[in-house]
Coordinates of C-alpha atoms and ligand atoms in Angstrom, one line a residue:
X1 CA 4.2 3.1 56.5
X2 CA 3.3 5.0 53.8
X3 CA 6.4 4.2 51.1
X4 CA 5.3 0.8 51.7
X5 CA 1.7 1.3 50.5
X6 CA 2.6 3.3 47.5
X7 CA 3.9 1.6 44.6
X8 CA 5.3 4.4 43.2
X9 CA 7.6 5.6 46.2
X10 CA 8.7 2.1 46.4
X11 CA 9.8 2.3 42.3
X12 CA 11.6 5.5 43.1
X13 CA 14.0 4.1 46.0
X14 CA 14.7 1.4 43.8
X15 CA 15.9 3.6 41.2
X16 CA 17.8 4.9 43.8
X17 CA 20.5 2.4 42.9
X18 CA 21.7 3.3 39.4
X19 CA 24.8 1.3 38.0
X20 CA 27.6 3.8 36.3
X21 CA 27.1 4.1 32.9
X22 CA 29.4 4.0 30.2
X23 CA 28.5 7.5 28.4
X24 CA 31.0 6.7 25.5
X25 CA 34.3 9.1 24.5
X26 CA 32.7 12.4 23.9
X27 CA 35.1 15.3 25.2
X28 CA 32.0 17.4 25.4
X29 CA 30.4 15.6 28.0
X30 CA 31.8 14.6 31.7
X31 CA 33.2 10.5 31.6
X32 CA 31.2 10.6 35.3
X33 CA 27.7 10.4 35.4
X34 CA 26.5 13.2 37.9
X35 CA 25.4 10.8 40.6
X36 CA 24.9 14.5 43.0
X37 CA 22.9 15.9 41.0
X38 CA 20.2 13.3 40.0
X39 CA 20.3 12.2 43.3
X40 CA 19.3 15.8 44.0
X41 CA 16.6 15.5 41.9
X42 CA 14.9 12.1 43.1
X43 CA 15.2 13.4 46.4
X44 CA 12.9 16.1 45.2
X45 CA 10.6 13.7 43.1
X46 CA 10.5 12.1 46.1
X47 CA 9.2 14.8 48.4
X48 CA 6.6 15.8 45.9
X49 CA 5.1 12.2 45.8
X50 CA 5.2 12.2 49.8
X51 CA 3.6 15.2 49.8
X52 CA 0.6 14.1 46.9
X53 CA -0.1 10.7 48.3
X54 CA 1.1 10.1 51.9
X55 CA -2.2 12.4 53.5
X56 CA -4.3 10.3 51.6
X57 CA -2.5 7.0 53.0
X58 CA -2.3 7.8 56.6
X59 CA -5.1 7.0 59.1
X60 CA -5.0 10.8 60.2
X61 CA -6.6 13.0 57.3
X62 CA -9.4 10.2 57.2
X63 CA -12.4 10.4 59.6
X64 CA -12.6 8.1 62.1
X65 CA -15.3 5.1 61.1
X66 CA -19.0 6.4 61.8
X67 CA -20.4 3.8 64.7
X68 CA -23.7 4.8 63.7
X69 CA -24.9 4.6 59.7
X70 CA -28.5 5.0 60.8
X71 CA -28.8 9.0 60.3
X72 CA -27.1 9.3 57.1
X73 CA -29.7 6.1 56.3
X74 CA -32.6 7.9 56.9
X75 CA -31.5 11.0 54.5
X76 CA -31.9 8.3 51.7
X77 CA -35.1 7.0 53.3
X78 CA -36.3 10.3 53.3
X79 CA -35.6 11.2 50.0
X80 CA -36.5 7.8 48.3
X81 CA -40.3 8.4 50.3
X82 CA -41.2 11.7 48.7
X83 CA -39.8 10.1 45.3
X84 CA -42.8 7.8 45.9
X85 CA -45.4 10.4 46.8
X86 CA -44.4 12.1 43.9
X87 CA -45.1 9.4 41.3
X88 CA -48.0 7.1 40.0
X89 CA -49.8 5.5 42.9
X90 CA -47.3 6.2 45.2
X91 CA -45.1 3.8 44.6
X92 CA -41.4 3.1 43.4
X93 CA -42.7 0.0 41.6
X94 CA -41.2 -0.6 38.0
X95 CA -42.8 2.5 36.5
X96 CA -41.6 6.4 37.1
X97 CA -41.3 5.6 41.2
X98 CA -38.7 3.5 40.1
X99 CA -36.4 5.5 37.9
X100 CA -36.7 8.0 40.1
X101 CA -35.2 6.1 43.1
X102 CA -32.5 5.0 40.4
X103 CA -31.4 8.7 39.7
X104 CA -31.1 9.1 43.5
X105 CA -28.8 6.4 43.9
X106 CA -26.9 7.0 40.5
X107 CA -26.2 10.7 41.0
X108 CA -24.6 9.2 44.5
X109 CA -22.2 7.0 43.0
X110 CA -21.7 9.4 40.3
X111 CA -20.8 12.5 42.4
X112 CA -19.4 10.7 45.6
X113 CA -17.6 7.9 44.6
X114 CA -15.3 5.9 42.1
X115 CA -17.6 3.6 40.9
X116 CA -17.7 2.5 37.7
X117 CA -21.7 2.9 36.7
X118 CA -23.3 0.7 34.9
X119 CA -26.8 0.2 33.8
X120 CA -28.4 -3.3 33.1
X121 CA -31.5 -3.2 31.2
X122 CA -33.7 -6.1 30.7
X123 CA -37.0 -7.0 30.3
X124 CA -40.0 -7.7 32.8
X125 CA -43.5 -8.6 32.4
X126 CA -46.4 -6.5 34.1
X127 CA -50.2 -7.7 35.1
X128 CA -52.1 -5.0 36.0
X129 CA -56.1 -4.9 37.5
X130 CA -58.0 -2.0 37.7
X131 CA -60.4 -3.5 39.4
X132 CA -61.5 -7.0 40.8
X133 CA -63.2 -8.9 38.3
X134 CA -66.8 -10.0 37.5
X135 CA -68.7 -13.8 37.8
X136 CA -72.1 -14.6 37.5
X137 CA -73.6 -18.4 36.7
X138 CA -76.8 -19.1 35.3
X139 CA -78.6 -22.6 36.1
X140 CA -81.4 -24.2 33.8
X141 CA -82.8 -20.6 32.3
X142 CA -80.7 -17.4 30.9
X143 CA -83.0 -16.1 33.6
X144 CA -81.7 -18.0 37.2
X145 CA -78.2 -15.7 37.4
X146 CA -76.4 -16.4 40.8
X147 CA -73.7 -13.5 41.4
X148 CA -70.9 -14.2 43.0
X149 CA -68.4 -11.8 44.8
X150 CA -65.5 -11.0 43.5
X151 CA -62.8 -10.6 46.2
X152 CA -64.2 -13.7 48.3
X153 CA -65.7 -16.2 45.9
X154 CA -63.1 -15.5 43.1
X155 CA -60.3 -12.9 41.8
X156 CA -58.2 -12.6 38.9
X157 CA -55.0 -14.3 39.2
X158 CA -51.6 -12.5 39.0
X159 CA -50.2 -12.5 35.8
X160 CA -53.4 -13.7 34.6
X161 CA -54.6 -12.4 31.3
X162 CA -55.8 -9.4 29.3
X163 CA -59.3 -8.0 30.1
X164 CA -62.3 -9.4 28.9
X165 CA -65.9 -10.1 28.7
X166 CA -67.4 -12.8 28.3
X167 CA -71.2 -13.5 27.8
X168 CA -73.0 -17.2 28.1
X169 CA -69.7 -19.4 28.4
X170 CA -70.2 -23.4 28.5
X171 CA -67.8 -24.8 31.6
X172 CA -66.1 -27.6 30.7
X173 CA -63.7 -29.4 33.8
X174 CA -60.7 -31.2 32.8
X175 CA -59.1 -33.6 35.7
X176 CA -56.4 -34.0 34.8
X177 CA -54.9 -31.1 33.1
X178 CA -51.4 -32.3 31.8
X179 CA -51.8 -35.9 30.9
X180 CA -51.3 -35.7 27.0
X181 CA -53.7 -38.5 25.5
X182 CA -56.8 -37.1 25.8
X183 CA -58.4 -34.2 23.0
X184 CA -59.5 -30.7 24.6
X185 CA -62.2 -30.0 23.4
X186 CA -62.5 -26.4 24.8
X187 CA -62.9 -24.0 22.0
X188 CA -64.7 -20.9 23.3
X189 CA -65.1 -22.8 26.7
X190 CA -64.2 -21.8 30.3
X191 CA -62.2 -24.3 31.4
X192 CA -62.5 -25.2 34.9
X193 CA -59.8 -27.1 36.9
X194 CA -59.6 -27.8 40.6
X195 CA -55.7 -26.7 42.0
X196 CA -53.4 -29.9 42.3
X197 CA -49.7 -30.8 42.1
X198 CA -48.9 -29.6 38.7
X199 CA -47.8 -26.0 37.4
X200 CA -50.9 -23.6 37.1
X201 CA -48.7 -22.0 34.0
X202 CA -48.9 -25.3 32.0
X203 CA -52.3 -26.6 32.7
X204 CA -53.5 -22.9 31.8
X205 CA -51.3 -22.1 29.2
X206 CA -52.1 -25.4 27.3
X207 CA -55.7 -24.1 27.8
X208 CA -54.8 -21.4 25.9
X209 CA -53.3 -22.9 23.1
X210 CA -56.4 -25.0 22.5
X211 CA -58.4 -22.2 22.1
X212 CA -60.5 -21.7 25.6
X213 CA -61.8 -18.3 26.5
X214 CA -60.8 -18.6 30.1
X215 CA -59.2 -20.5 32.7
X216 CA -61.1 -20.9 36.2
X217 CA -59.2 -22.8 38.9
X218 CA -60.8 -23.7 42.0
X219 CA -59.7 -24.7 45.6
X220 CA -59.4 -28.0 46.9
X221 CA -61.6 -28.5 50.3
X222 CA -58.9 -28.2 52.4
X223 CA -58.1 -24.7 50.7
X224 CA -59.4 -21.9 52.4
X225 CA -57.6 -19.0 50.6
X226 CA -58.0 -17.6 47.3
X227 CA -54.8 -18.6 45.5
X228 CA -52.0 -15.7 45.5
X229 CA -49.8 -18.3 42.7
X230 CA -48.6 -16.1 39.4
X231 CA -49.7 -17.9 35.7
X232 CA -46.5 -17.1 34.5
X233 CA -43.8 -19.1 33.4
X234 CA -41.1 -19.4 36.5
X235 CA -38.1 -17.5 35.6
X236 CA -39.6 -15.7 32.8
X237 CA -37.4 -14.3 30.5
X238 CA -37.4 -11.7 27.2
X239 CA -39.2 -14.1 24.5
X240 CA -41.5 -16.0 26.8
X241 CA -44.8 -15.8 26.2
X242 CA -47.6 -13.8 28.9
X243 CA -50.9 -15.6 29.1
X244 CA -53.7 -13.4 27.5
X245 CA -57.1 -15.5 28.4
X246 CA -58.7 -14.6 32.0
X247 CA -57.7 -16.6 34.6
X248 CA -59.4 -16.8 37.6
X249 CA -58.8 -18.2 41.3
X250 CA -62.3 -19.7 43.0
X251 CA -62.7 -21.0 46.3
X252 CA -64.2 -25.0 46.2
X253 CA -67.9 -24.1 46.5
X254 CA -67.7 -21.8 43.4
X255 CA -65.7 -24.6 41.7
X256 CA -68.4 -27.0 42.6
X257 CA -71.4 -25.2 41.6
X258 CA -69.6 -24.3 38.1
X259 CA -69.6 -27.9 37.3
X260 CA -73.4 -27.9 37.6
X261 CA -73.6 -24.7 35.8
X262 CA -75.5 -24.1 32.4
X263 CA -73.2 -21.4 31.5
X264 CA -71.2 -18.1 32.6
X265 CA -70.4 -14.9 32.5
X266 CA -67.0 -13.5 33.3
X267 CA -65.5 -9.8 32.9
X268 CA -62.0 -9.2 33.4
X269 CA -59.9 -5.2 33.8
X270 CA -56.5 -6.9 33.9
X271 CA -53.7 -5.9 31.6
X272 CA -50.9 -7.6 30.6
X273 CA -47.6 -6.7 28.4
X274 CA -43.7 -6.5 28.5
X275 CA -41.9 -3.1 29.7
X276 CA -38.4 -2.5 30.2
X277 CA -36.4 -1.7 33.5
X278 CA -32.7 -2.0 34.8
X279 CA -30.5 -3.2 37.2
X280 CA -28.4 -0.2 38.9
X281 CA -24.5 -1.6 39.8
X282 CA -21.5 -0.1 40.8
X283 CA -18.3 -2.2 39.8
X284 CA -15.6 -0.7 42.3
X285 CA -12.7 -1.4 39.7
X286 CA -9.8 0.2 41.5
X287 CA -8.7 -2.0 44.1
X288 CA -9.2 -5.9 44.7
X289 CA -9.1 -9.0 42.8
X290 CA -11.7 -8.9 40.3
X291 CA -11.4 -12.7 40.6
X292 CA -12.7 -13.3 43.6
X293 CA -15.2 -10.7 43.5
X294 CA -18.3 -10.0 46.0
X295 CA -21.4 -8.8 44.7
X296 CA -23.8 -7.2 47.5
X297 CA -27.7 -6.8 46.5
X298 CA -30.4 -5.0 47.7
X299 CA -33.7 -4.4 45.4
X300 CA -34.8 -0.9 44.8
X301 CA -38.6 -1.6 43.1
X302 CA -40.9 -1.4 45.5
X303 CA -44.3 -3.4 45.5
X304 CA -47.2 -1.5 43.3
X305 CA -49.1 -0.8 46.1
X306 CA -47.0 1.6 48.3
X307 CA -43.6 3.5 48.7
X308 CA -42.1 0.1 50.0
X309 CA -40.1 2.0 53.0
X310 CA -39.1 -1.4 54.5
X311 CA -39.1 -3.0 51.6
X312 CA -36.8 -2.6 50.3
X313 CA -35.7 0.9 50.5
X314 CA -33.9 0.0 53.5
X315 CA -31.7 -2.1 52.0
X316 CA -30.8 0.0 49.1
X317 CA -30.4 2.9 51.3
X318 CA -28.4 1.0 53.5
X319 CA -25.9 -0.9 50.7
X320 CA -25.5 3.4 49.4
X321 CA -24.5 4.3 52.8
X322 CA -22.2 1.7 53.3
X323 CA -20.7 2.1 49.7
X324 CA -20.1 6.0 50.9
X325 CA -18.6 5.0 53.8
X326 CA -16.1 2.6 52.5
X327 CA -15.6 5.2 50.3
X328 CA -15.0 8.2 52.4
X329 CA -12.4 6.1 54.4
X330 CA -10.7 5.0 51.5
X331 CA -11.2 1.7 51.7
X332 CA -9.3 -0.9 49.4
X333 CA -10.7 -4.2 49.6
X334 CA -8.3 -7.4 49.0
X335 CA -11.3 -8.9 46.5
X336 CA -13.4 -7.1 44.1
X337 CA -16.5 -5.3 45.2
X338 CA -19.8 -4.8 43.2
X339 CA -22.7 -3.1 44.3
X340 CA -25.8 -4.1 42.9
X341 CA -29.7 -2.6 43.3
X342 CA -31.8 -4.8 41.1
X343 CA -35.2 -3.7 39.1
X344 CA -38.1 -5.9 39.1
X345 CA -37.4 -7.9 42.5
X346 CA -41.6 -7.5 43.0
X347 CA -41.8 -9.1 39.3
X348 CA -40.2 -12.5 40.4
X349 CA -36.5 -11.4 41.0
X350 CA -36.1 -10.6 37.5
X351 CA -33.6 -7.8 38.1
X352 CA -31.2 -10.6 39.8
X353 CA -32.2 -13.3 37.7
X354 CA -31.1 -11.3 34.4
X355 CA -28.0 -10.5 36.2
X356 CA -26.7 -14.4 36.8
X357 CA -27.9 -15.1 33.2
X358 CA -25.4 -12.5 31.9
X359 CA -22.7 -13.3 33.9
X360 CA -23.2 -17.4 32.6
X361 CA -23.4 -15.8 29.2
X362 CA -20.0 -13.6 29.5
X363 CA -18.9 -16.4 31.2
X364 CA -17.4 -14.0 34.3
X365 CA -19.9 -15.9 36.4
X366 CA -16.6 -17.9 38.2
X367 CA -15.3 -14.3 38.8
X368 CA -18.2 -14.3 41.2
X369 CA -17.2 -15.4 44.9
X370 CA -20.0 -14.9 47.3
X371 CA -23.2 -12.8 47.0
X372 CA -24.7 -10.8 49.9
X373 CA -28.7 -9.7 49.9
X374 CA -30.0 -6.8 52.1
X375 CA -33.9 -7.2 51.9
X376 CA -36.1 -5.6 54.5
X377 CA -33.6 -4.5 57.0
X378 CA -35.9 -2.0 59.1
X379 CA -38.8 -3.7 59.7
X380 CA -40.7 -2.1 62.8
X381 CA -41.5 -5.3 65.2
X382 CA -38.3 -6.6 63.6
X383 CA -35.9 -9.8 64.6
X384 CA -32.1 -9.5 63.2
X385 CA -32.0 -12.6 61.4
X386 CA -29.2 -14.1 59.5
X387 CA -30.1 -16.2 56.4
X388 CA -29.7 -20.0 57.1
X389 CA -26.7 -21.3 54.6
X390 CA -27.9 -25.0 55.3
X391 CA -31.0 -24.1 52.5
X392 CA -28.7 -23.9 49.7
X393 CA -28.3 -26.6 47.4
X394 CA -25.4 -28.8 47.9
X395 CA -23.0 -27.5 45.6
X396 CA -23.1 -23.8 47.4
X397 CA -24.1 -25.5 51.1
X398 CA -20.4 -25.1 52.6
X399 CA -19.3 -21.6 51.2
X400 CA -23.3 -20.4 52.8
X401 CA -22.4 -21.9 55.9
X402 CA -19.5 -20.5 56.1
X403 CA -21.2 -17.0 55.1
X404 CA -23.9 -17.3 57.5
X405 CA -21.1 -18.2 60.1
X406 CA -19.5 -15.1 59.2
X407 CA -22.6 -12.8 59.7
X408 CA -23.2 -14.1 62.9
X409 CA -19.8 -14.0 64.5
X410 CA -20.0 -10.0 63.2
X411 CA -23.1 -10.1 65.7
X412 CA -21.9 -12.0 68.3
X413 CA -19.1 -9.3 68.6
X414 CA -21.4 -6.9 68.6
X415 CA -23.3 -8.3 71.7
X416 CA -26.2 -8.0 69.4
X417 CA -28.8 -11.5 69.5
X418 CA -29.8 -12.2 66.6
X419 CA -32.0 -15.7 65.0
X420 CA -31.9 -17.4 61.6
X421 CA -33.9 -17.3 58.9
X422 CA -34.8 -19.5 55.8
X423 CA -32.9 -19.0 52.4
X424 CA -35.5 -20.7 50.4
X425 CA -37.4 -18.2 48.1
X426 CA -38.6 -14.8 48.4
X427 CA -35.8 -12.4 47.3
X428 CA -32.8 -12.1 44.9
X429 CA -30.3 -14.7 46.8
X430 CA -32.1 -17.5 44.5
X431 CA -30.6 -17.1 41.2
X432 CA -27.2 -17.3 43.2
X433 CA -27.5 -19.9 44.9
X434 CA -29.6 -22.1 41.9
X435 CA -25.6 -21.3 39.8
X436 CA -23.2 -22.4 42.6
X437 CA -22.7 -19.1 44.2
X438 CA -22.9 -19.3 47.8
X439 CA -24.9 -16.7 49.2
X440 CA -26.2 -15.2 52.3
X441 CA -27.4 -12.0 53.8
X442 CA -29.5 -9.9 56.6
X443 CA -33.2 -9.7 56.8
X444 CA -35.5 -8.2 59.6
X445 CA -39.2 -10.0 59.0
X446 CA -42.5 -9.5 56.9
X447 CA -45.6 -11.5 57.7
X448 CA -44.0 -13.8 60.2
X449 CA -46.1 -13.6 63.6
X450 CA -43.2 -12.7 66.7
X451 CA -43.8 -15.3 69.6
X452 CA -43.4 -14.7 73.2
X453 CA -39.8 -16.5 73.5
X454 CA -39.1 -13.8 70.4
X455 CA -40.8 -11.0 72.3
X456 CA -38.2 -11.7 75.3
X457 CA -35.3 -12.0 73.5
X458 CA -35.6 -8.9 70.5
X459 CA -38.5 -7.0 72.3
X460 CA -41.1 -5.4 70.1
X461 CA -44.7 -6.9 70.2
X462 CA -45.8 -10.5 70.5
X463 CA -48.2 -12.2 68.7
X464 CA -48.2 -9.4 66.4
X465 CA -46.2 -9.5 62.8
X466 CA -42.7 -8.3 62.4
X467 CA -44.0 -6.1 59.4
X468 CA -47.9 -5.4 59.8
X469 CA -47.2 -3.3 56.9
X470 CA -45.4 -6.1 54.3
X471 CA -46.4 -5.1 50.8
X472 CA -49.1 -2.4 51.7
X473 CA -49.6 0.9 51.1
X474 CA -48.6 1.8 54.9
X475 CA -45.2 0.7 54.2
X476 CA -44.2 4.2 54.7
X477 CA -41.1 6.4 56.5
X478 CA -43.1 6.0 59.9
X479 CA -42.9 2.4 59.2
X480 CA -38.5 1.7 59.7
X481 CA -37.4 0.9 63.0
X482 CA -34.8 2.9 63.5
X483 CA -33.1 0.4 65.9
X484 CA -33.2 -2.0 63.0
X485 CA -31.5 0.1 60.9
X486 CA -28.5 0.9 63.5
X487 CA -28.3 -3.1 63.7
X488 CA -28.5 -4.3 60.5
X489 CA -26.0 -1.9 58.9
X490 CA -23.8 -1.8 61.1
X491 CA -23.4 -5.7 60.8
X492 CA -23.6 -5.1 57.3
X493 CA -20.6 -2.6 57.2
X494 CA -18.4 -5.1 59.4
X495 CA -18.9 -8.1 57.3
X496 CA -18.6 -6.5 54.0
X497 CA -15.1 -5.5 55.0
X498 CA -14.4 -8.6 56.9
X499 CA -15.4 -10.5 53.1
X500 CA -13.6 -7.5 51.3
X501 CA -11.0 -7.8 53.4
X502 CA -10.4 -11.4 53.4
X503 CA -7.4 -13.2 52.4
X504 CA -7.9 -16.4 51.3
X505 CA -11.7 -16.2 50.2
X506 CA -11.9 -18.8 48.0
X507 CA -10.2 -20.9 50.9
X508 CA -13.0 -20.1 52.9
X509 CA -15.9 -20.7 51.3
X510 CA -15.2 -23.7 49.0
X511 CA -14.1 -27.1 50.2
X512 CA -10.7 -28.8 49.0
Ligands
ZN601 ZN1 -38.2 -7.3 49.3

């Protein structure tokens, strides 16, 4: 009934009731109050408020719910692809592909719904390399010069260091990199280290600080690949310090001919330096408890080298379709919804990282409920996979379960088979679940090679990977399964209202 949802009409039946009042002795005005008459009049205040809110209220000037999100998707996929192939390198990564795809999503909140917009800028660090870098080694003479090739021998590491060259280098190997007793002696040295179990950021940093020229670190023998590990400080923030000295990746047999080395050249054409993005987010303000609020992610950068159609423009174009549809059939959630699209995911979730830091900071972190990521959601050999609550750490462990559990009953209803997938790393659940908010969310596959069993159940290729395209420039439109698309947001749409609908949320996701 509609005069039950609406506050208002309910306030104007209660005033219904209206005790006589005792208007005093004057001869010029009635002893009666003139009960007819303002009853008269609330029964036309009421009409008018009928007639202003109850079409809004009633299930029969909204739309019936779409069953199929997957067209309206692909209008954002389209338009977020020719942002890409109209800015630097094709890509939406941090720079002008980036703000681009912002606008597009911004001018949709602004124009179609009642978010309250807001932007979150923060800092992020980018490593740039114009091209692979240059090694040769000289033995005995200036005039025995070995070249090796850059690519398959050695590469610059991510993250590190400016661009340099460097002529005639002594190589000096240090074993043990962060035990503290010993001197470096390293000034103007390349300092070469073989990989081990300690934190490539320290052990070249501290190289750094003692003055060495660069940093090579080489493979063990059971390392066959060149190392794809960032020299950056995990979880860098605004005020950390970049490494500036070259630092290289070699496999073992470079590592072991350095050490016999007379000397080396090295030329770097990596940048590195501090630029500023944001985080786009729509607080839905108007209805649900802002206490036990749900805040759904999806990452908008893309990878430098392509439009990153699968990822992640299909979970950001997905989250905006679901926001317009919630909004179109005037939706009000029982708990708070915020819809996040972070900057920066490709730059070590720093959109999402910045995020949880500000909410500890303004201390509305335990406003926070539950957080739900939508990462790659339309990959073309893809597998519907739920994200596997039993990977968070203990204090989030139950309330993940209890998400997961949540996703895949909305499949199960569905008829839709579906698998599970790890919640370890890779994408912008982390910093929720490292500060005790459960988390959990939808993903369709990258790298991961589809068996036979997998073949049988989902269809699609075997032996082949669920994204051949994962991070490369062919992540294009061509490259979204449309299927996926259907599947994913569609569970996505049922869950977010079953969460925004939800009761006793709290209940539900944290023990007694
Ligand atoms: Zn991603």
């Amino acid at each position: 009934m509609a005069t039950e949802q609406s506050p208002l009409l309910r306030n104007v039946r209660n005033d219904d009731i209206i005790e006589p009042l005792d208007m005093g002795e004057s001869e010029s005005r009635p002893r009666r109050f003139p009960f007819g008459l303002i009853a008269i009049l609330l029964l036309v205040i009421a009409f008018a408020l009928f007639v202003i809110f109850v079409p809004h209220n009633t299930p029969y000037e909204v739309e019936p719910w779409p069953t199929d999100l997957s067209p309206k998707i692909f209008s954002h996929l389209k338009a977020l692809n020719e942002i890409a192939k109209n800015s630097t390198r094709n890509s939406r990564s941090i720079t002008d592909g980036y703000n681009a795809s912002a606008e597009y999503i911004i001018s949709n909140l602004i124009n179609k719904t009642n978010c309250d917009v807001k932007l979150q800028y923060f800092k992020a660090p980018i490593w740039e390399k114009e091209k692979e870098a240059e090694l040769n080694v000289s033995f005995g003479s200036p005039d025995e010069i070995v070249a090796f090739q850059g690519g398959i021998d050695f590469w610059s590491m991510r993250d590190g260091g400016q661009a340099a060259s460097l002529i005639s280098q002594k190589v000096v190997e240090i074993q043990d990199p962060l035990e503290n007793k010993t001197e470096w002696n390293v000034q103007g040295k390349v300092v070469l280290i073989q990989f081990g179990n300690f934190s490539v950021w320290d052990a070249a940093y501290k190289a750094e600080q003692n003055k060495a020229s660069a940093v090579v670190f080489y493979n063990s023998p059971d390392q066959t690949k060149l190392s794809y590990v960032r020299v950056r400080i995990p979880e860098w923030k605004e005020g950390d310090p970049l490494m500036n000295i070259p630092v290289l990746a070699a496999s073992n047999s470079l590592g072991r001919i350095l050490k016999i080395s007379s000397s080396i050249n090295i030329t770097t054409y990596t940048k590195v330096f501090v630029t500023e993005t944001f985080n786009v987010i729509c607080y839905l303000n108007n209805y649900g408890n802002k206490k036990n609020t749900i805040v759904l992610g999806a990452h908008l950068d893309s990878v430098p080298a392509g439009s990153g159609m699968v990822d992640n423009a299909s979970g950001s174009a997905t989250l905006l379709q679901i926001l317009l549809t919630l909004e179109k059939q005037l939706y009000k959630p029982k708990n708070r919804l915020v819809f996040a699209w972070w900057g920066a995911e490709e730059i070590g979730l720093g959109g999402s990282r910045h995020f949880v830091r500000e909410l500890i900071k303004s201390k509305e972190k335990k406003d926070i409920a539950m957080y739900l990521n939508f990462d790659m959601l339309g990959s073309p050999n893809y597998i519907p996979f739920v994200l596997q609550g039993s990977d968070a750490p203990p204090d989030v462990r139950y309330g993940s379960i209890k998400i997961q559990q949540t996703l895949e009953s909305v499949f199960d209803n569905l008829r839709v088979p579906y698998d599970i997938s790890e919640m370890l790393s890779g994408s912008d659940f982390l910093p929720f679940v490292q500060n005790g908010i459960p988390s959990g969310g939808l993903y369709t596959g990258s790298s991961e090679i589809k068996s036979i069993n997998a073949q049988q159940a989902f269809g699609g290729i075997a032996n082949a990977p669920l994204d051949p395209c994962y991070h490369q420039a062919c992540d294009i439109l061509d490259n979204v399964s449309e299927d996926a698309i259907r599947i994913t947001s569609k569970t996505a749409l049922e869950a977010i209202v079953n969460f925004g609908t939800m009761k006793n949320l709290r209940n539900y996701l944290y023990e007694e």
